[in-house]
Coordinates of C-alpha atoms in Angstrom, one line a residue:
Chain A
M1 CA 0.0 0.0 0.0
R2 CA 2.7 2.4 1.0
R3 CA 4.7 1.4 -2.1
A4 CA 1.7 2.1 -4.2
L5 CA 1.4 5.5 -2.6
G6 CA 5.1 6.2 -3.2
A7 CA 4.8 5.2 -6.8
L8 CA 1.7 7.5 -7.1
A9 CA 3.6 10.4 -5.6
H10 CA 6.4 9.8 -8.1
Y11 CA 4.5 9.0 -11.3
W12 CA 1.3 10.9 -11.0
P13 CA 2.1 13.2 -13.9
I14 CA 2.1 10.2 -16.2
A15 CA -1.3 9.1 -14.9
A16 CA -2.5 12.7 -15.3
V17 CA -1.5 12.7 -19.0
F18 CA -3.7 9.6 -19.6
V19 CA -6.6 11.0 -17.6
G20 CA -6.3 14.4 -19.3
W21 CA -6.1 12.7 -22.7
D22 CA -9.3 10.6 -21.9
L23 CA -11.2 13.7 -20.7
W24 CA -10.1 15.7 -23.7
V25 CA -11.5 13.0 -26.1
V26 CA -14.7 12.4 -24.1
L27 CA -15.6 16.0 -23.3
N28 CA -15.1 17.1 -26.9
G29 CA -17.1 14.2 -28.1
Y30 CA -14.3 13.2 -30.6
T31 CA -14.8 10.0 -32.5
T32 CA -12.0 7.4 -32.8
V33 CA -11.1 8.8 -36.2
V34 CA -10.2 12.2 -34.7
A35 CA -8.6 10.8 -31.5
P36 CA -9.0 7.4 -29.9
R37 CA -9.4 7.1 -26.1
P38 CA -6.2 5.9 -24.3
G39 CA -7.9 2.7 -23.2
L40 CA -8.4 1.7 -26.8
V41 CA -4.8 2.5 -27.7
L42 CA -3.4 0.5 -24.7
A43 CA -5.8 -2.4 -25.5
D44 CA -4.4 -2.5 -29.1
I45 CA -0.8 -2.6 -27.8
A46 CA -1.8 -5.3 -25.2
A47 CA -3.8 -7.4 -27.8
E48 CA -1.2 -7.4 -30.5
P49 CA 2.3 -6.7 -29.1
G50 CA 3.7 -8.6 -32.0
A51 CA 2.5 -6.0 -34.4
Y52 CA 4.7 -3.4 -32.7
A53 CA 7.7 -5.5 -31.5
G54 CA 9.4 -6.0 -34.8
D55 CA 9.2 -2.4 -35.8
L56 CA 10.2 -1.2 -32.3
L57 CA 13.2 -3.4 -32.4
R58 CA 14.1 -2.2 -35.8
T59 CA 13.9 1.4 -34.8
L60 CA 16.0 0.8 -31.7
L61 CA 18.6 -1.1 -33.6
T62 CA 18.9 1.4 -36.4
S63 CA 19.2 4.2 -33.9
L64 CA 21.9 2.4 -32.0
V65 CA 23.9 1.5 -35.1
G66 CA 23.6 5.1 -36.5
L67 CA 24.4 6.6 -33.1
V68 CA 27.6 4.5 -32.7
L69 CA 28.6 5.2 -36.3
G70 CA 28.0 8.9 -36.1
M71 CA 29.7 9.4 -32.8
G72 CA 32.6 7.2 -34.0
V73 CA 33.0 9.3 -37.1
G74 CA 32.8 12.4 -35.0
I75 CA 35.5 11.2 -32.6
L76 CA 37.8 10.2 -35.4
A77 CA 37.3 13.5 -37.1
A78 CA 38.1 15.3 -33.8
I79 CA 41.3 13.3 -33.5
A80 CA 42.2 14.2 -37.1
V81 CA 41.5 17.9 -36.5
W82 CA 43.6 17.7 -33.3
S83 CA 46.5 16.1 -35.1
S84 CA 46.8 18.3 -38.1
A85 CA 46.0 21.9 -38.8
A86 CA 45.6 21.1 -42.5
V87 CA 42.9 18.5 -41.8
S88 CA 41.3 21.0 -39.4
G89 CA 41.0 23.6 -42.1
V90 CA 38.9 21.1 -44.2
V91 CA 36.9 19.2 -41.6
T92 CA 35.8 22.0 -39.4
P93 CA 34.0 24.1 -42.0
A94 CA 32.4 21.0 -43.5
A95 CA 31.2 20.0 -40.1
L96 CA 29.7 23.4 -39.5
V97 CA 27.9 23.4 -42.9
L98 CA 26.5 19.9 -42.0
R99 CA 25.3 21.3 -38.7
S100 CA 23.7 24.4 -40.1
V101 CA 21.3 22.7 -42.5
P102 CA 18.3 21.3 -40.7
V103 CA 18.1 17.6 -40.9
T104 CA 14.5 17.6 -42.0
A105 CA 15.5 19.5 -45.1
M106 CA 18.3 17.1 -45.8
I107 CA 16.2 13.9 -45.6
P108 CA 14.7 14.1 -49.2
V109 CA 18.1 14.9 -50.6
I110 CA 19.8 12.1 -48.7
A111 CA 17.0 9.7 -49.7
R112 CA 17.5 10.7 -53.4
V113 CA 21.2 10.0 -53.1
A114 CA 21.3 6.9 -50.9
G115 CA 17.9 5.4 -51.9
Y116 CA 14.7 5.0 -50.0
G117 CA 15.6 2.4 -47.3
D118 CA 17.7 1.6 -44.3
S119 CA 20.9 3.0 -45.7
S120 CA 19.3 6.5 -46.0
I121 CA 17.9 6.2 -42.5
L122 CA 21.3 5.2 -41.1
L123 CA 23.0 8.0 -42.9
I124 CA 20.5 10.5 -41.5
I125 CA 21.1 9.3 -37.9
V126 CA 24.9 9.5 -38.6
V127 CA 24.5 13.1 -39.7
V128 CA 22.6 13.9 -36.6
S129 CA 25.0 12.1 -34.2
F130 CA 28.2 13.4 -35.8
F131 CA 28.4 17.0 -34.7
P132 CA 28.0 16.9 -30.9
A133 CA 30.6 14.1 -30.7
F134 CA 32.9 16.0 -33.0
V135 CA 32.7 19.3 -31.1
L136 CA 32.9 17.9 -27.6
T137 CA 35.8 15.6 -28.4
V138 CA 37.7 18.5 -29.9
S139 CA 37.1 20.6 -26.8
G140 CA 37.8 17.6 -24.5
L141 CA 41.2 17.0 -26.3
A142 CA 42.0 20.6 -25.9
A143 CA 41.0 20.9 -22.3
T144 CA 43.6 18.4 -21.0
P145 CA 45.1 20.1 -17.9
A146 CA 48.6 21.7 -18.4
A147 CA 50.0 19.8 -15.4
G148 CA 49.2 16.5 -17.2
R149 CA 50.7 17.6 -20.4
D150 CA 53.9 18.8 -18.6
L151 CA 54.1 15.5 -16.8
F152 CA 53.8 13.5 -20.0
G153 CA 56.4 15.8 -21.7
V154 CA 58.9 15.2 -18.9
L155 CA 58.3 11.5 -18.9
G156 CA 59.2 11.5 -22.6
A157 CA 55.7 10.4 -23.9
G158 CA 55.3 10.8 -27.7
R159 CA 52.3 12.4 -29.3
L160 CA 50.5 9.1 -29.8
R161 CA 51.0 7.9 -26.2
T162 CA 49.9 11.3 -24.9
L163 CA 46.8 11.1 -27.0
V164 CA 45.9 7.5 -26.0
R165 CA 46.9 7.7 -22.3
L166 CA 46.1 11.3 -21.4
Q167 CA 43.9 13.2 -23.8
L168 CA 41.4 10.6 -25.0
P169 CA 40.6 9.3 -21.4
H170 CA 40.3 13.0 -20.4
A171 CA 37.9 13.6 -23.3
V172 CA 35.6 10.6 -22.2
P173 CA 33.3 12.7 -20.0
H174 CA 32.9 15.2 -22.8
V175 CA 32.1 12.4 -25.2
M176 CA 29.5 11.2 -22.7
V177 CA 27.9 14.6 -22.7
A178 CA 27.6 14.2 -26.5
F179 CA 26.1 10.8 -26.0
R180 CA 23.4 12.1 -23.6
L181 CA 22.6 15.0 -26.0
T182 CA 22.6 12.8 -29.1
A183 CA 20.9 9.5 -28.1
P184 CA 17.3 10.9 -27.9
S185 CA 17.9 12.9 -31.1
A186 CA 19.1 9.8 -32.9
V187 CA 15.9 8.0 -32.0
L188 CA 13.9 11.1 -33.1
A189 CA 15.9 11.2 -36.4
A190 CA 15.2 7.5 -36.9
L191 CA 11.5 7.9 -36.4
L192 CA 11.3 10.9 -38.7
A193 CA 13.3 9.3 -41.4
E194 CA 11.3 6.1 -41.2
Y195 CA 8.1 8.1 -41.4
L196 CA 9.3 10.0 -44.5
V197 CA 11.4 7.5 -46.4
G198 CA 11.5 4.2 -44.5
T199 CA 10.4 0.7 -45.3
G200 CA 10.0 -0.3 -41.6
G201 CA 10.4 0.8 -38.0
L202 CA 8.0 2.6 -35.7
G203 CA 8.0 5.7 -38.0
H204 CA 6.9 3.6 -40.9
L205 CA 4.4 1.8 -38.9
F206 CA 2.8 5.1 -37.8
S207 CA 2.7 6.2 -41.4
T208 CA 1.0 3.0 -42.8
A209 CA -1.4 2.7 -39.8
R210 CA -2.5 6.2 -40.4
S211 CA -3.1 5.7 -44.1
Y212 CA -5.1 2.6 -43.4
M213 CA -7.1 4.5 -40.8
E214 CA -6.0 2.2 -38.0
L215 CA -6.0 5.0 -35.5
E216 CA -5.5 3.0 -32.4
R217 CA -2.4 1.5 -34.0
A218 CA -1.1 4.9 -35.1
W219 CA -1.6 6.4 -31.7
G220 CA -0.1 3.3 -30.1
T221 CA 3.0 3.8 -32.2
A222 CA 3.2 7.4 -31.1
L223 CA 2.8 6.4 -27.5
L224 CA 5.5 3.7 -27.8
A225 CA 7.8 6.2 -29.6
T226 CA 7.3 8.7 -26.7
V227 CA 8.1 6.0 -24.1
V228 CA 11.2 4.9 -26.0
S229 CA 12.5 8.5 -26.3
V230 CA 12.0 9.1 -22.6
L231 CA 13.7 5.8 -21.7
V232 CA 16.6 6.5 -24.0
F233 CA 17.1 9.9 -22.5
V234 CA 17.0 8.5 -18.9
L235 CA 19.4 5.7 -19.8
A236 CA 21.8 8.0 -21.6
R237 CA 21.8 10.4 -18.7
G238 CA 22.6 7.5 -16.3
A239 CA 25.4 6.3 -18.6
E240 CA 26.8 9.8 -18.7
R241 CA 26.9 10.1 -14.9
R242 CA 28.3 6.7 -14.4
V243 CA 31.1 6.9 -17.0
G244 CA 31.8 10.6 -16.2
A245 CA 32.4 9.7 -12.6
R246 CA 34.7 6.9 -13.6
F247 CA 36.9 9.2 -15.7
S248 CA 37.2 12.3 -13.5
Chain B
M1 CA 100.2 32.4 -39.6
A2 CA 98.9 28.9 -39.1
Q3 CA 99.9 27.5 -35.8
T4 CA 101.6 24.2 -36.4
T5 CA 102.7 23.4 -32.9
P6 CA 100.1 21.1 -31.3
S7 CA 98.2 23.0 -28.7
P8 CA 98.2 21.5 -25.2
A9 CA 95.3 19.4 -24.2
P10 CA 92.6 21.5 -22.6
T11 CA 93.1 21.6 -18.8
L12 CA 90.7 19.3 -17.0
T13 CA 88.7 21.0 -14.4
V14 CA 89.2 19.6 -10.9
A15 CA 85.5 19.4 -10.1
P16 CA 83.6 16.3 -11.2
P17 CA 81.3 16.9 -14.2
A18 CA 78.0 18.4 -12.9
A19 CA 74.8 16.3 -13.3
V20 CA 72.9 19.6 -13.9
A21 CA 74.7 22.6 -15.3
L22 CA 73.0 25.9 -16.0
S23 CA 75.5 28.4 -17.4
G24 CA 74.7 32.1 -18.1
V25 CA 71.0 31.2 -18.3
G26 CA 68.5 34.0 -19.1
K27 CA 64.8 33.8 -19.8
T28 CA 62.6 36.5 -21.2
F29 CA 58.9 36.0 -21.6
E30 CA 57.1 37.9 -24.4
L31 CA 54.1 39.7 -23.2
S32 CA 51.5 41.4 -25.4
R33 CA 52.4 44.3 -27.7
G34 CA 56.0 43.5 -27.9
R35 CA 56.6 44.0 -24.2
A36 CA 58.9 41.5 -22.5
V37 CA 59.6 40.6 -19.0
S38 CA 63.0 39.2 -17.9
A39 CA 62.4 36.3 -15.5
L40 CA 66.0 35.1 -15.2
E41 CA 69.4 36.8 -16.0
D42 CA 72.8 35.3 -16.2
L43 CA 72.1 32.4 -13.8
D44 CA 74.8 29.9 -13.0
L45 CA 74.0 26.7 -11.2
H46 CA 75.8 23.4 -11.0
V47 CA 74.4 20.4 -9.2
A48 CA 76.8 17.5 -8.6
E49 CA 76.0 13.8 -9.2
G50 CA 73.9 12.6 -6.2
E51 CA 73.5 16.0 -4.7
F52 CA 70.3 17.5 -3.4
V53 CA 70.0 21.2 -4.1
A54 CA 67.1 23.3 -3.0
I55 CA 66.3 26.6 -4.7
V56 CA 64.5 29.2 -2.6
G57 CA 63.5 32.7 -3.6
P58 CA 60.8 35.4 -3.3
S59 CA 57.7 34.6 -5.3
G60 CA 58.0 35.5 -9.0
C61 CA 61.8 35.2 -9.0
G62 CA 61.7 32.5 -11.7
K63 CA 62.7 29.5 -9.6
S64 CA 60.0 27.4 -11.1
T65 CA 61.2 28.5 -14.5
V66 CA 64.7 27.2 -13.6
L67 CA 63.1 23.8 -12.9
R68 CA 61.0 23.9 -16.0
M69 CA 64.1 24.5 -18.1
V70 CA 65.9 21.6 -16.4
A71 CA 62.8 19.5 -17.2
G72 CA 62.9 20.6 -20.9
L73 CA 59.5 22.3 -20.6
E74 CA 61.0 25.7 -21.4
R75 CA 64.0 26.7 -23.4
P76 CA 66.5 29.3 -22.1
S77 CA 66.6 32.6 -24.0
T78 CA 70.3 32.8 -23.4
G79 CA 72.9 30.4 -22.0
T80 CA 72.8 26.7 -21.8
V81 CA 71.2 24.0 -19.7
V82 CA 72.9 20.6 -19.7
V83 CA 71.7 17.6 -17.8
E84 CA 73.8 14.5 -17.6
G85 CA 75.8 15.8 -20.5
R86 CA 72.7 16.1 -22.8
S87 CA 70.0 18.6 -23.5
P88 CA 67.0 18.2 -21.1
R89 CA 64.7 17.3 -23.9
E90 CA 66.9 14.4 -25.0
L91 CA 67.0 13.2 -21.4
A92 CA 63.2 13.4 -21.2
R93 CA 62.9 11.5 -24.4
S94 CA 65.1 8.7 -23.0
H95 CA 62.8 8.7 -19.9
R96 CA 65.6 9.6 -17.5
L97 CA 63.8 12.4 -15.6
G98 CA 61.5 12.2 -12.7
V99 CA 59.2 15.0 -11.6
A100 CA 56.8 15.9 -8.9
F101 CA 55.0 19.2 -9.2
Q102 CA 52.7 21.0 -6.8
E103 CA 49.8 19.6 -8.9
H104 CA 50.1 15.9 -8.5
A105 CA 48.7 15.3 -12.0
L106 CA 47.7 11.8 -11.1
L107 CA 45.3 10.2 -13.7
P108 CA 41.9 10.2 -12.1
W109 CA 40.7 7.2 -14.0
S110 CA 43.7 5.0 -13.0
S111 CA 44.4 3.3 -9.7
I112 CA 47.4 4.2 -7.5
R113 CA 49.3 1.2 -8.9
G114 CA 48.4 2.3 -12.4
N115 CA 49.6 5.8 -11.8
V116 CA 52.9 4.7 -10.3
A117 CA 53.4 2.3 -13.2
L118 CA 52.6 5.1 -15.8
P119 CA 56.2 5.9 -16.6
F120 CA 56.8 2.3 -17.7
H121 CA 53.9 2.6 -20.1
L122 CA 55.1 6.0 -21.4
A123 CA 58.6 4.6 -21.9
G124 CA 57.1 1.6 -23.8
R125 CA 58.7 -0.8 -21.3
P126 CA 57.0 -3.8 -19.7
V127 CA 55.8 -2.8 -16.2
D128 CA 58.2 -4.1 -13.5
A129 CA 55.5 -5.0 -10.9
A130 CA 58.0 -5.7 -8.2
R131 CA 59.5 -2.2 -8.6
V132 CA 56.1 -0.6 -8.6
D133 CA 55.2 -2.5 -5.4
E134 CA 58.5 -1.5 -3.9
L135 CA 57.9 2.2 -4.4
V136 CA 54.3 1.9 -3.2
R137 CA 55.8 0.5 0.0
L138 CA 58.6 3.0 0.1
V139 CA 56.1 5.9 0.1
G140 CA 53.9 4.1 2.6
L141 CA 50.8 3.5 0.4
E142 CA 50.6 -0.3 0.7
G143 CA 47.0 -1.3 1.0
F144 CA 45.9 1.6 -1.3
E145 CA 47.2 0.1 -4.6
S146 CA 43.8 -0.2 -6.1
A147 CA 42.4 3.0 -4.7
R148 CA 41.8 5.9 -7.1
P149 CA 43.4 9.2 -6.5
R150 CA 40.3 11.1 -5.4
Q151 CA 39.8 8.5 -2.7
L152 CA 43.1 9.5 -1.0
S153 CA 44.1 12.5 1.0
G154 CA 46.2 15.3 -0.4
G155 CA 49.3 14.0 1.3
M156 CA 48.8 10.5 0.0
R157 CA 48.3 11.8 -3.6
Q158 CA 51.7 13.6 -3.3
R159 CA 53.3 10.4 -2.1
A160 CA 51.9 8.6 -5.1
A161 CA 53.3 11.4 -7.3
I162 CA 56.7 10.9 -5.7
A163 CA 56.6 7.2 -6.2
R164 CA 55.7 7.8 -9.8
A165 CA 58.7 10.1 -10.2
L166 CA 61.1 7.5 -8.8
V167 CA 59.8 4.4 -10.4
L168 CA 62.1 4.4 -13.4
R169 CA 65.2 5.2 -11.3
P170 CA 65.7 8.5 -13.0
D171 CA 69.1 10.2 -13.3
V172 CA 67.6 13.5 -12.1
L173 CA 64.7 14.2 -9.8
L174 CA 62.9 17.5 -10.1
L175 CA 60.5 18.7 -7.3
D176 CA 58.5 21.9 -7.6
E177 CA 56.9 22.6 -4.2
P178 CA 55.6 19.0 -4.2
F179 CA 54.0 19.6 -0.8
G180 CA 53.0 23.2 -1.4
A181 CA 49.3 22.6 -1.3
L182 CA 49.4 20.7 2.0
D183 CA 48.8 21.9 5.6
A184 CA 51.9 22.7 7.7
V185 CA 51.7 19.5 9.8
T186 CA 51.3 17.1 6.9
R187 CA 54.0 19.0 5.1
R188 CA 56.5 18.5 7.9
R189 CA 55.7 14.8 8.0
M190 CA 56.0 14.5 4.2
N191 CA 59.4 16.2 4.4
R192 CA 60.6 13.7 6.9
E193 CA 59.4 10.9 4.6
L194 CA 61.1 12.5 1.6
A195 CA 64.4 12.7 3.6
R196 CA 64.1 9.0 4.4
I197 CA 63.2 8.1 0.8
W198 CA 65.9 10.2 -0.6
S199 CA 68.6 8.7 1.7
E200 CA 67.6 5.3 0.2
E201 CA 67.7 6.4 -3.4
R202 CA 70.3 9.2 -3.5
I203 CA 69.3 10.6 -6.8
T204 CA 70.5 14.0 -8.1
T205 CA 67.7 16.2 -7.0
V206 CA 66.6 19.8 -7.5
L207 CA 63.9 21.1 -5.2
V208 CA 62.1 24.4 -5.7
T209 CA 60.4 25.8 -2.6
H210 CA 59.6 29.0 -0.8
D211 CA 60.0 27.3 2.6
V212 CA 63.5 27.9 4.0
E213 CA 63.1 25.2 6.7
E214 CA 62.0 22.6 4.2
A215 CA 65.0 23.5 2.0
L216 CA 67.5 23.3 4.9
F217 CA 66.0 20.0 6.2
L218 CA 66.2 18.3 2.8
A219 CA 69.1 19.7 0.8
D220 CA 72.9 19.5 0.7
R221 CA 73.0 23.1 -0.6
V222 CA 70.4 25.8 -0.6
V223 CA 70.5 28.4 -3.4
V224 CA 68.9 31.7 -2.6
M225 CA 67.7 33.6 -5.6
T226 CA 67.2 37.3 -6.1
G227 CA 63.9 38.9 -7.1
R228 CA 63.1 39.4 -10.8
P229 CA 65.1 39.0 -12.8
G230 CA 66.3 36.0 -10.9
R231 CA 70.0 35.4 -10.2
V232 CA 71.9 33.4 -7.6
R233 CA 72.3 35.5 -4.6
H234 CA 73.7 33.2 -2.1
V235 CA 74.6 29.5 -1.8
H236 CA 74.4 27.9 1.6
R237 CA 76.0 24.5 2.3
V238 CA 74.1 22.4 4.7
D239 CA 76.2 20.0 6.8
F240 CA 73.7 18.1 8.9
P241 CA 74.5 14.4 8.7
R242 CA 72.2 12.0 7.0
P243 CA 69.8 10.4 7.6
R244 CA 68.3 13.5 9.0
E245 CA 65.8 13.3 11.8
A246 CA 63.2 15.9 12.9
A247 CA 65.5 16.6 15.9
I248 CA 67.9 18.7 13.8
T249 CA 65.2 21.2 13.1
R250 CA 65.3 22.1 16.8
S251 CA 69.1 22.6 16.9
P252 CA 70.5 26.1 17.3
E253 CA 72.6 25.6 14.1
F254 CA 69.4 25.0 12.2
H255 CA 67.7 28.1 13.6
E256 CA 70.7 30.2 12.8
A257 CA 70.7 29.0 9.2
V258 CA 66.9 29.6 8.9
D259 CA 67.4 33.2 10.3
L260 CA 70.3 33.8 7.8
L261 CA 68.4 32.6 4.8
T262 CA 65.1 34.2 5.8
G263 CA 67.0 37.5 6.3
L264 CA 68.3 37.2 2.7
L265 CA 64.9 36.5 1.4
D266 CA 63.3 39.4 3.3
A267 CA 65.9 41.7 1.9
E268 CA 65.0 40.5 -1.6
G269 CA 61.3 40.9 -0.9
T270 CA 61.7 44.6 0.0
A271 CA 64.3 45.4 -2.7

């Protein structure tokens, strides 16, 4: 009983969302075509979890692969920029251009070039995940304390050893900030790209359910996408704190 | 008018070759808009093999700059710095220098053992675990090998930094106020420990400090520097027998020496 009360104290806003949603539909007298009641949506998810599971898994997997690839490319680009002024002159402006164009505007272009399918979606997530990892790794590499650099200099460490044993570990908390910032956007980018150009995943499921007027399914997809986004954010924040504490 | 007679061999100096030799060293730092400040001028300092020399001076006299030049972190603007017959950078590249600065610069993600073993990794040598353990014991950190730096007190971190400085048996040990951030009591205790450790290792050592008592307790010679631009003002030979105990700090000779050197520093401070 007490635990139930504790949970209620903690999670009442979630319950309030569902109650508010229900009231909003009922009081306005909306039909299911306009907006289904939450009970119907939850019932659809409970009745046919298999209809969602495959697409959910696909979205999560695509997001994860794209995130890892994008951050990996960002970190490598940061190391390249750190190691050579010539590379920095090429990579930095390109990264800024990539950043300035909104991803939504890029999706049709990317799909035209890379084809309507998973490769485009991955590419879009990579574009979204690249920049924060790039910028924060550059600043992490540059922010190595002078005392550490002096120590490594006196101990006769070469550039590569200084990078691997001092600067990169020092940049880890910065990279984790990038991870926390990027992980939810990667999921968002995946959903958006699937919705616009995909052949599967939650975004695609939403788009097809809507066009077949399966409104419970469409809303169920949106609900799942919201839950997934929130969970990804919470997990990423936890990882950032944990790893950040380990490295500082 | 070519001289054909063979010239006599250059006369050998009587003194043994110095482990650290600064000759006519000057250092100017460029400030903004072409202004420059002269930190050191015409400084001569020779440290013999196995000798412990402490440098004291008013703050801003460039004593840390002296140490950074011996460490190869700065180049002199004039004059030469030679360590073990080579340039400091060469010596650093062959991993023959040990340093402990006021900032311990321990790697926060690494254990105490990992930090003490770091010089092996940076030199690309296999870690000699026995040597690492020996040094952890020598500085009194046994039982804390797997602790991380932030779990230790300030004094313990500095001990770890000193163990790290000694682990490769360096030719020259450079200490820049290694206990500067510690409270007075811990600092005195650390100095007693350092005296004990040093009498076991006997490495050529240069210590920079602003604490006259610390310098007299630890060093064979104390070099007093002038205010900016820094020069050698006075060299004081310390003859207390080793190993030194805390008792010598209560002797009249010790107090006399402290008064003498403090007087010299005060005169510099007001000059």
